[in-house]
Short mmCIF file of C-alpha atoms and ligand atoms in Angstrom, two decimals:
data_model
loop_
_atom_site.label_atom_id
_atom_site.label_comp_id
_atom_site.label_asym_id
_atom_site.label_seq_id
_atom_site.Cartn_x
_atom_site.Cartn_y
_atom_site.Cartn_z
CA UNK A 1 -109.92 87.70 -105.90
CA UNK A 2 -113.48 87.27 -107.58
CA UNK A 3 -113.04 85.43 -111.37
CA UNK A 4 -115.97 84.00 -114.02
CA UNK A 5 -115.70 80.91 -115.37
CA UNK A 6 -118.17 80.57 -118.66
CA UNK A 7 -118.85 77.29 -119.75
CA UNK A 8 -117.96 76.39 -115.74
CA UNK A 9 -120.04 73.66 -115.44
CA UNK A 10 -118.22 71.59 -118.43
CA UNK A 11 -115.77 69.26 -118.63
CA UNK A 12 -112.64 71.40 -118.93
CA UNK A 13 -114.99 74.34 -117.35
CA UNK A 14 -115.29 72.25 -114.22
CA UNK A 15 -111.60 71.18 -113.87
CA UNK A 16 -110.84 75.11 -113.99
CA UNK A 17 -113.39 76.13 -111.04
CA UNK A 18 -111.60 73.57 -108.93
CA UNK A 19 -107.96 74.51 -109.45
CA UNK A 20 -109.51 78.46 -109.04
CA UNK A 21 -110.92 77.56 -105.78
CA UNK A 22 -108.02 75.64 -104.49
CA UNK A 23 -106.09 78.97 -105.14
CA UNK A 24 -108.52 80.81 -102.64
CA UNK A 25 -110.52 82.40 -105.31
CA UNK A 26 -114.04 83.61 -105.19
CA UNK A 27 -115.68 81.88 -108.11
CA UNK A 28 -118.89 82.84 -110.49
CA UNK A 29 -119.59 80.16 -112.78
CA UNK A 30 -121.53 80.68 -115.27
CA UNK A 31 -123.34 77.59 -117.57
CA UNK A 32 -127.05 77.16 -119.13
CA UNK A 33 -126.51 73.72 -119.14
CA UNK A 34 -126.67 73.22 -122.78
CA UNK A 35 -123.63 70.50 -122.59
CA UNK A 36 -122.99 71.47 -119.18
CA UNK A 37 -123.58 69.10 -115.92
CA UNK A 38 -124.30 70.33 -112.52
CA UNK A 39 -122.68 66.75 -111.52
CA UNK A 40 -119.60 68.20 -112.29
CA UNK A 41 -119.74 71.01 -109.81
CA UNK A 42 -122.10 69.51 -107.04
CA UNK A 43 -119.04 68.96 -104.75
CA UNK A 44 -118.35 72.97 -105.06
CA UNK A 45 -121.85 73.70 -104.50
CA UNK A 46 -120.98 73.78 -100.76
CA UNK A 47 -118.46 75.88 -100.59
CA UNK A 48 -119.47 79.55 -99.87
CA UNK A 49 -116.01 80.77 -102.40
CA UNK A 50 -118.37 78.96 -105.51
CA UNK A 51 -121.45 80.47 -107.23
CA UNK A 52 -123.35 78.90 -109.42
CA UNK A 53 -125.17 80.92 -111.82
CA UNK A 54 -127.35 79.29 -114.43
CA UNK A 55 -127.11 81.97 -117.29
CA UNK A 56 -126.98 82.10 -120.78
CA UNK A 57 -123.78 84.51 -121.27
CA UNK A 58 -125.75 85.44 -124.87
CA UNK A 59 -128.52 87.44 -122.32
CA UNK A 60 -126.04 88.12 -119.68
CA UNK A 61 -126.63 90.58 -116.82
CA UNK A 62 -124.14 90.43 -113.86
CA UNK A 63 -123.59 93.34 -111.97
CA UNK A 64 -120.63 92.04 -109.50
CA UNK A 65 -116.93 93.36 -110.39
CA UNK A 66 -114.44 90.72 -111.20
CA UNK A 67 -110.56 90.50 -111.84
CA UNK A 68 -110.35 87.83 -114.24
CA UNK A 69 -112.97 86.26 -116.78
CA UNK A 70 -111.91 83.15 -118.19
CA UNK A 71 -114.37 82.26 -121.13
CA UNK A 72 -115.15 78.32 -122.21
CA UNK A 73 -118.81 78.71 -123.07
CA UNK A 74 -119.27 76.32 -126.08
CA UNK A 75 -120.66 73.53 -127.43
CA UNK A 76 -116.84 71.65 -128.46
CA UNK A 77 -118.09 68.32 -129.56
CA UNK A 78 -118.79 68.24 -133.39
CA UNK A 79 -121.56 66.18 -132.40
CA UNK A 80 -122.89 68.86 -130.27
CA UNK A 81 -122.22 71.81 -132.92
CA UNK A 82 -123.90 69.54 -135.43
CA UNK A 83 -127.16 69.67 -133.79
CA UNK A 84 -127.28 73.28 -132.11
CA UNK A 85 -124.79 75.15 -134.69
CA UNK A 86 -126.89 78.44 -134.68
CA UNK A 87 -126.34 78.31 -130.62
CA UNK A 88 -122.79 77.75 -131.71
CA UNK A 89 -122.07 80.60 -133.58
CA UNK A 90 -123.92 83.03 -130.91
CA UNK A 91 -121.48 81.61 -127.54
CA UNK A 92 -118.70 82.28 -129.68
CA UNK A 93 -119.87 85.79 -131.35
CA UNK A 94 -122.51 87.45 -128.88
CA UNK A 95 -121.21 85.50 -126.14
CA UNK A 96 -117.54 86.74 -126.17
CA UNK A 97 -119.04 90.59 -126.62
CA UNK A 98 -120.95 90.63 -123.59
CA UNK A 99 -118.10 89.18 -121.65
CA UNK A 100 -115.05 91.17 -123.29
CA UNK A 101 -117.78 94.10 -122.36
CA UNK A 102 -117.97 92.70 -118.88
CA UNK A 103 -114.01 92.27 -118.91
CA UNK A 104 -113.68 96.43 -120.36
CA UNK A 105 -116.02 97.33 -117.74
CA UNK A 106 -114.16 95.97 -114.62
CA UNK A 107 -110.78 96.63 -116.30
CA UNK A 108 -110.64 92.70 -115.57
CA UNK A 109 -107.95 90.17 -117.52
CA UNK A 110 -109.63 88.41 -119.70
CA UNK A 111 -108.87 84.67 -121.53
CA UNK A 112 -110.58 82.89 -124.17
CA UNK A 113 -110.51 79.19 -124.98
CA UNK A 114 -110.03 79.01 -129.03
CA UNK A 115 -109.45 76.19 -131.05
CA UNK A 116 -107.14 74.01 -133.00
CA UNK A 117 -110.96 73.74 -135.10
CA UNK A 118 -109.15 77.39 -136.30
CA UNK A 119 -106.81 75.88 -138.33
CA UNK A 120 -109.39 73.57 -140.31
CA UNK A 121 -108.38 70.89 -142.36
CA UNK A 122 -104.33 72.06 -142.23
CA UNK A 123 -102.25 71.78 -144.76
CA UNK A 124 -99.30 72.80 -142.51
CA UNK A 125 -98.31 69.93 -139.70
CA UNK A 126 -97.74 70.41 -137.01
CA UNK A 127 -100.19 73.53 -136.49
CA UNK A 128 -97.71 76.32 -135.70
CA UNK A 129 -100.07 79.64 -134.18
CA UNK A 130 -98.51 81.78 -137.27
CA UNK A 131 -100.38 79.22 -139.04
CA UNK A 132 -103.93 81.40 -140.53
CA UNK A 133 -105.85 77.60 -141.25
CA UNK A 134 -107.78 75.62 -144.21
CA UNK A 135 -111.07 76.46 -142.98
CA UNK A 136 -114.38 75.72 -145.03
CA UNK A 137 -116.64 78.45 -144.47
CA UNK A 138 -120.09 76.77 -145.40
CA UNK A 139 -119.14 73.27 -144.26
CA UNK A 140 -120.68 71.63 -141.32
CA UNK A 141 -117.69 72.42 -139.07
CA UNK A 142 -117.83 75.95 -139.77
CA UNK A 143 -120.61 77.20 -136.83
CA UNK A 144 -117.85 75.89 -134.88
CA UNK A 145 -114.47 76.94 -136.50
CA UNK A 146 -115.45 80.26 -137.55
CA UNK A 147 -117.44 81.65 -134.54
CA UNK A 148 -114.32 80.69 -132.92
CA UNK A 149 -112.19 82.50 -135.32
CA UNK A 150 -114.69 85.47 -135.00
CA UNK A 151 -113.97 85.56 -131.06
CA UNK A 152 -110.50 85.94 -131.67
CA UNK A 153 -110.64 88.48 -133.94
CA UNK A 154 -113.43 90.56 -132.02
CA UNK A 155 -110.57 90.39 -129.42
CA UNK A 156 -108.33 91.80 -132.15
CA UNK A 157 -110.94 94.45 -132.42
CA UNK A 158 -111.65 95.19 -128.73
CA UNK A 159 -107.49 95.67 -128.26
CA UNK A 160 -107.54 98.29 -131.65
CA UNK A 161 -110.54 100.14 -130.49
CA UNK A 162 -110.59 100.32 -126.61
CA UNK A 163 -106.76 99.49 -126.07
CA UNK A 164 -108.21 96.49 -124.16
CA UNK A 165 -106.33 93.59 -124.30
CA UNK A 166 -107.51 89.62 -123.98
CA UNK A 167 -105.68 86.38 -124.19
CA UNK A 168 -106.30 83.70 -126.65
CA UNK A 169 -105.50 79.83 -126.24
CA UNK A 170 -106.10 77.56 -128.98
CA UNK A 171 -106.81 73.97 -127.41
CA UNK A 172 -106.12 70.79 -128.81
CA UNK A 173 -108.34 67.70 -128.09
CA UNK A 174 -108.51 67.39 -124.63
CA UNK A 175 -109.80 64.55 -122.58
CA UNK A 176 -110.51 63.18 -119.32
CA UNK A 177 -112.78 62.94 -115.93
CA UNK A 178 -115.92 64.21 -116.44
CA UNK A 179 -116.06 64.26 -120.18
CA UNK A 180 -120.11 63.03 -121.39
CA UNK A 181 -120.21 59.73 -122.30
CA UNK A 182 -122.21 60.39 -124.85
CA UNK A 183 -121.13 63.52 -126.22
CA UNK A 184 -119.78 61.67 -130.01
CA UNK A 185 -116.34 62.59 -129.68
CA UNK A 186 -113.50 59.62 -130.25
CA UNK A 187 -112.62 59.04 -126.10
CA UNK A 188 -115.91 59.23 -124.93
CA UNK A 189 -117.67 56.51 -127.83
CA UNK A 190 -114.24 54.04 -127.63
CA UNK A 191 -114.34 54.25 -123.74
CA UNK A 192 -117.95 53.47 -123.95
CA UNK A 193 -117.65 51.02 -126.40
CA UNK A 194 -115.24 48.90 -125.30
CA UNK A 195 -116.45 48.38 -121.84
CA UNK A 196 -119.81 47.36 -123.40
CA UNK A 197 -117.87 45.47 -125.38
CA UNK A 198 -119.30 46.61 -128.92
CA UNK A 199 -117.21 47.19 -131.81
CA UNK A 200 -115.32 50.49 -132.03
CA UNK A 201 -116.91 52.77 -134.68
CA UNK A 202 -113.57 54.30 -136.81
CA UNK A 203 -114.97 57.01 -139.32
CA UNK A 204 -113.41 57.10 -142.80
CA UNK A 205 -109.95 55.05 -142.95
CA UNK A 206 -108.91 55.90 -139.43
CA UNK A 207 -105.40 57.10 -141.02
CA UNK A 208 -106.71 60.27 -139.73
CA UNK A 209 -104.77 61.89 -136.93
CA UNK A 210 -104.82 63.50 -133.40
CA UNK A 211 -103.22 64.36 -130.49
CA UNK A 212 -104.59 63.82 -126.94
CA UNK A 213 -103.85 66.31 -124.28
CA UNK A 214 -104.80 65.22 -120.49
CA UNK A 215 -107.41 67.74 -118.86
CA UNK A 216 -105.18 68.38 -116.10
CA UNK A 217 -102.31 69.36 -118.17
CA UNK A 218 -104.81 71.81 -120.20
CA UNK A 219 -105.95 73.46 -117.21
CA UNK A 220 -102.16 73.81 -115.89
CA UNK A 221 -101.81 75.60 -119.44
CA UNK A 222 -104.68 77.99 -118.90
CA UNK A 223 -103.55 79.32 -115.25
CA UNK A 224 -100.11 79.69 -116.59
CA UNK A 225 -101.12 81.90 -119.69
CA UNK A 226 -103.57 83.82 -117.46
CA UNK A 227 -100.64 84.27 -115.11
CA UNK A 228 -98.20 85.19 -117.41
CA UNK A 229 -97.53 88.80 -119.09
CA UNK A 230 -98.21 86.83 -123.12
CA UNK A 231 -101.53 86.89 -124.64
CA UNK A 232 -101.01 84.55 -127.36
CA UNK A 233 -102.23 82.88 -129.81
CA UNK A 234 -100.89 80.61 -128.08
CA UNK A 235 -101.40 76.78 -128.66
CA UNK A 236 -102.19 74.10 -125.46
CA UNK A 237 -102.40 70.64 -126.45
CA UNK A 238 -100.40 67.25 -126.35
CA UNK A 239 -97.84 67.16 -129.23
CA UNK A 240 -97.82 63.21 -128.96
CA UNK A 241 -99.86 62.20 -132.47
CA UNK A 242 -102.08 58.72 -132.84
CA UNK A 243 -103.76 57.84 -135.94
CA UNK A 244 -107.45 57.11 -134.69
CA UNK A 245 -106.74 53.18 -135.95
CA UNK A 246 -103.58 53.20 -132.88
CA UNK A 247 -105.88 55.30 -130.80
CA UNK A 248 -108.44 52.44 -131.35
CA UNK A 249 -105.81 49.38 -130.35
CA UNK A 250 -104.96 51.45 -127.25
CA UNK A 251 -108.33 51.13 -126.16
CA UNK A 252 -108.41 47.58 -126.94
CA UNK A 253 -104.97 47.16 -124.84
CA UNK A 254 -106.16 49.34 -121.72
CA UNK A 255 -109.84 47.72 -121.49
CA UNK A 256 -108.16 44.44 -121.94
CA UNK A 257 -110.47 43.56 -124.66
CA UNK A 258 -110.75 42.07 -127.66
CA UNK A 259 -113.05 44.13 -130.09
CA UNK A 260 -113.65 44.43 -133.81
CA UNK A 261 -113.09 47.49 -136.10
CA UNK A 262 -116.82 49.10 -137.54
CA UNK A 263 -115.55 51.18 -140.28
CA UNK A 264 -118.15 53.93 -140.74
CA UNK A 265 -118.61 56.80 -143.62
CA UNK A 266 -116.11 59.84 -142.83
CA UNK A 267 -117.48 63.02 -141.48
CA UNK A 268 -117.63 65.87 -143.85
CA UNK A 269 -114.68 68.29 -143.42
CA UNK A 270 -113.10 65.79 -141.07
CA UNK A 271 -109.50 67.16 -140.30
CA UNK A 272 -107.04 64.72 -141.89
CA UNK A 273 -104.52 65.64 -139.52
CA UNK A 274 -103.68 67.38 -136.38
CA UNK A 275 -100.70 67.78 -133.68
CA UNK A 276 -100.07 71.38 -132.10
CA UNK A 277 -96.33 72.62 -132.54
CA UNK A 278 -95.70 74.10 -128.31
CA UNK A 279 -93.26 75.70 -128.99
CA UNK A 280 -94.68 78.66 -128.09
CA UNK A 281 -95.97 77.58 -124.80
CA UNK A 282 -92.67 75.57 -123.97
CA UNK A 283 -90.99 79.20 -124.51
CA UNK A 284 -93.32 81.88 -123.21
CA UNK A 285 -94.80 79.84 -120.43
CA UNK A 286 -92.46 76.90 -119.50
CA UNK A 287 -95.47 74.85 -119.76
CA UNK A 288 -95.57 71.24 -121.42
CA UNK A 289 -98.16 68.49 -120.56
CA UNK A 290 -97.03 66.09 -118.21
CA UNK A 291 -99.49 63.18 -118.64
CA UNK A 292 -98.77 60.51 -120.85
CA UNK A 293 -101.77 58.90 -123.07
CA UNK A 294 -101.49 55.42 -121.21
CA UNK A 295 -101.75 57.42 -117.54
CA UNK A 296 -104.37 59.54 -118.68
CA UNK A 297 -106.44 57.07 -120.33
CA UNK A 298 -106.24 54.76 -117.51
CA UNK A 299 -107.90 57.71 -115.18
CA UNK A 300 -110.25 58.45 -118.05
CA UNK A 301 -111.82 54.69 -118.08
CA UNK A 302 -111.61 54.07 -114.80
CA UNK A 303 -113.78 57.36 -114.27
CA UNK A 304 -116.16 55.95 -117.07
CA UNK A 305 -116.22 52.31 -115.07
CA UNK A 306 -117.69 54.16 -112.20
CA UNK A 307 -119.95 56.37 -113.58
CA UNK A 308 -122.03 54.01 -115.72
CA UNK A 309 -121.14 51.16 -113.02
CA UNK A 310 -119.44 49.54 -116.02
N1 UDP B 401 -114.01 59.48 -134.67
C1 UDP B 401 -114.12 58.14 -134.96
N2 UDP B 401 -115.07 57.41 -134.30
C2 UDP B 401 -115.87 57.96 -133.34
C3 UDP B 401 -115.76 59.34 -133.05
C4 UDP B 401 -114.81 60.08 -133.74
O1 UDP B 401 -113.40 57.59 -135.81
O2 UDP B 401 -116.70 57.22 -132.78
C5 UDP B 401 -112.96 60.26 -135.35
C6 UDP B 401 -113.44 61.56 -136.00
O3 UDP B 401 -113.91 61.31 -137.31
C7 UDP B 401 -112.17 62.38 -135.97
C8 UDP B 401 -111.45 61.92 -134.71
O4 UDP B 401 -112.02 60.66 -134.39
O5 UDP B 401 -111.37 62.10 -137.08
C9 UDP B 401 -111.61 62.86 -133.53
O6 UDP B 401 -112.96 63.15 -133.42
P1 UDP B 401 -113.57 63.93 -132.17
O7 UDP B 401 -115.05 64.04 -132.41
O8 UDP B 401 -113.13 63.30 -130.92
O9 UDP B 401 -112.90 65.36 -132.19
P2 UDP B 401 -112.44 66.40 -133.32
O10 UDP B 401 -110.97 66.37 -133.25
O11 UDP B 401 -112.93 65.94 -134.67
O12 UDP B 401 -113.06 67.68 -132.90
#
């Protein structure tokens, strides 16, 4: 079976292509390296199932036929989207069109990765998929949040006009091997901070919640709704919840050291809160993550330790 990967090259992108070729598939992977890493994929590079193709999917031309697109292309660190948002809102608008084209065309199943980012700021906790979101629509967050929100309902569109039907999944922070040390999101900057033992940087009063699902539990997620007969919504993510001041004395306890606090200004927008309700997953897939926060961190730093020879 011949499947593209979008965004393959990425952290959760990456993790996908290997599971995909471990099942025998043929593999395109598509990434313009915008927040992409050929380091993550160098060990496929060999292997004559994997393609790499270095392609923006926004001026996409691919002419081979394919049974399953999965698409990941984004830039998911508010860091990232902070910088490039116009980029942003084109992955997740003219992006998903050429590939739910691509999809039509080879009568090929067809998954996107949404967002938790859909539900904004909620007001409703935990984040049920019925849920429609607090969403600002000129805020800094939005290139993010809405061309995300535009994806799914362009899928909406695609299933009204052309009977074609995709899947969505709405992740929830996800975290692991292979993530960018430097790509500003909470794992990556305490990881990185603690084992050069600087002072972890808490934005706003760190009351602020999340909830921290383990990459390979994610990707188990993603086969499974692919697999399965559902096309969601359907939210994938870790229903365990940490205020980002616990999160912080984690670290602290898994590095084994003993760092201050650097409060710094909130972000704009900043969710207040944020745990998925999987209900929905537990039911319709039998899926629930697997990894607790204390195994999965422990993988995540020692990853970071060798890396950055830390
Ligand atoms: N955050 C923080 N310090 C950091 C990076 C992030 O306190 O160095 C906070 C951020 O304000 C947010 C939470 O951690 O409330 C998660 O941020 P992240 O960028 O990881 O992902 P998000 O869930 O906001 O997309």
């Amino acid at each position: 079976m011949k499947v593209l990967v979008s965004g393959g090259a990425g952290f959760i992108g990456s993790h996908l292509c290997d599971s995909l070729i471990a099942q025998g598939k043929k593999v395109f992977c598509v990434d313009n390296l915008v927040s992409g890493n050929k380091k993550n994929i160098e060990h496929l590079m060999e292997n004559n199932k994997f393609h790499f193709l270095e392609q923006d999917i926004n001026f996409f031309s691919f002419e081979e036929k394919v049974e399953e697109v999965f698409h990941l292309a984004s830039l998911a660190s508010p860091v990232d989207y902070f910088s490039k948002p116009v980029e942003t809102m084109l992955v997740g608008s003219v992006g998903t069109k050429n590939l739910l084209d691509l999809a039509l065309k080879n009568k090929a199943k067809f998954l996107f990765t949404s967002t938790s980012e859909v539900y904004g700021d909620p007001l409703e906790h935990p984040q049920k998929e019925s849920y429609y979101g607090n969403v600002n629509p000129v805020g800094i967050r939005s290139c993010y949040d809405e061309s995300k929100r535009f994806s799914e309902a362009l899928i909406k569109a695609y299933e009204k006009q052309f009977n074609f039907k995709g899947k969505i999944v709405r992740i929830f922070n996800t975290y692991g091997p292979r993530m960018r040390i430097n790509d500003g999101r909470v794992v990556p900057n305490f990881i990185n901070q603690a084992l050069n033992n600087r002072p972890l940087t808490v934005y706003g009063s760190g009351k602020q919640t999340r909830s921290f699902c383990f990459v390979s539990d994610m990707i188990e997620g993603i086969l499974k709704t692919m697999e399965s007969d559902f096309f969601g919504p359907i939210n994938l993510g870790n229903p365990e919840e940490f205020s980002i001041l616990d999160f912080a004395e984690k670290i602290k306890e898994l590095t084994g050291k003993d760092l201050k606090i650097e409060f710094k200004p909130s972000l704009q927008d900043d969710p207040k809160q944020r745990k998925p309700d999987i209900s929905l997953a537990k039911k319709k897939l039998n899926w629930k993550p697997k990894i607790s926060l204390n195994e999965g961190l422990i993988k995540t730093i020692d990853f970071f330790r060798e890396q950055n020879n830390l």
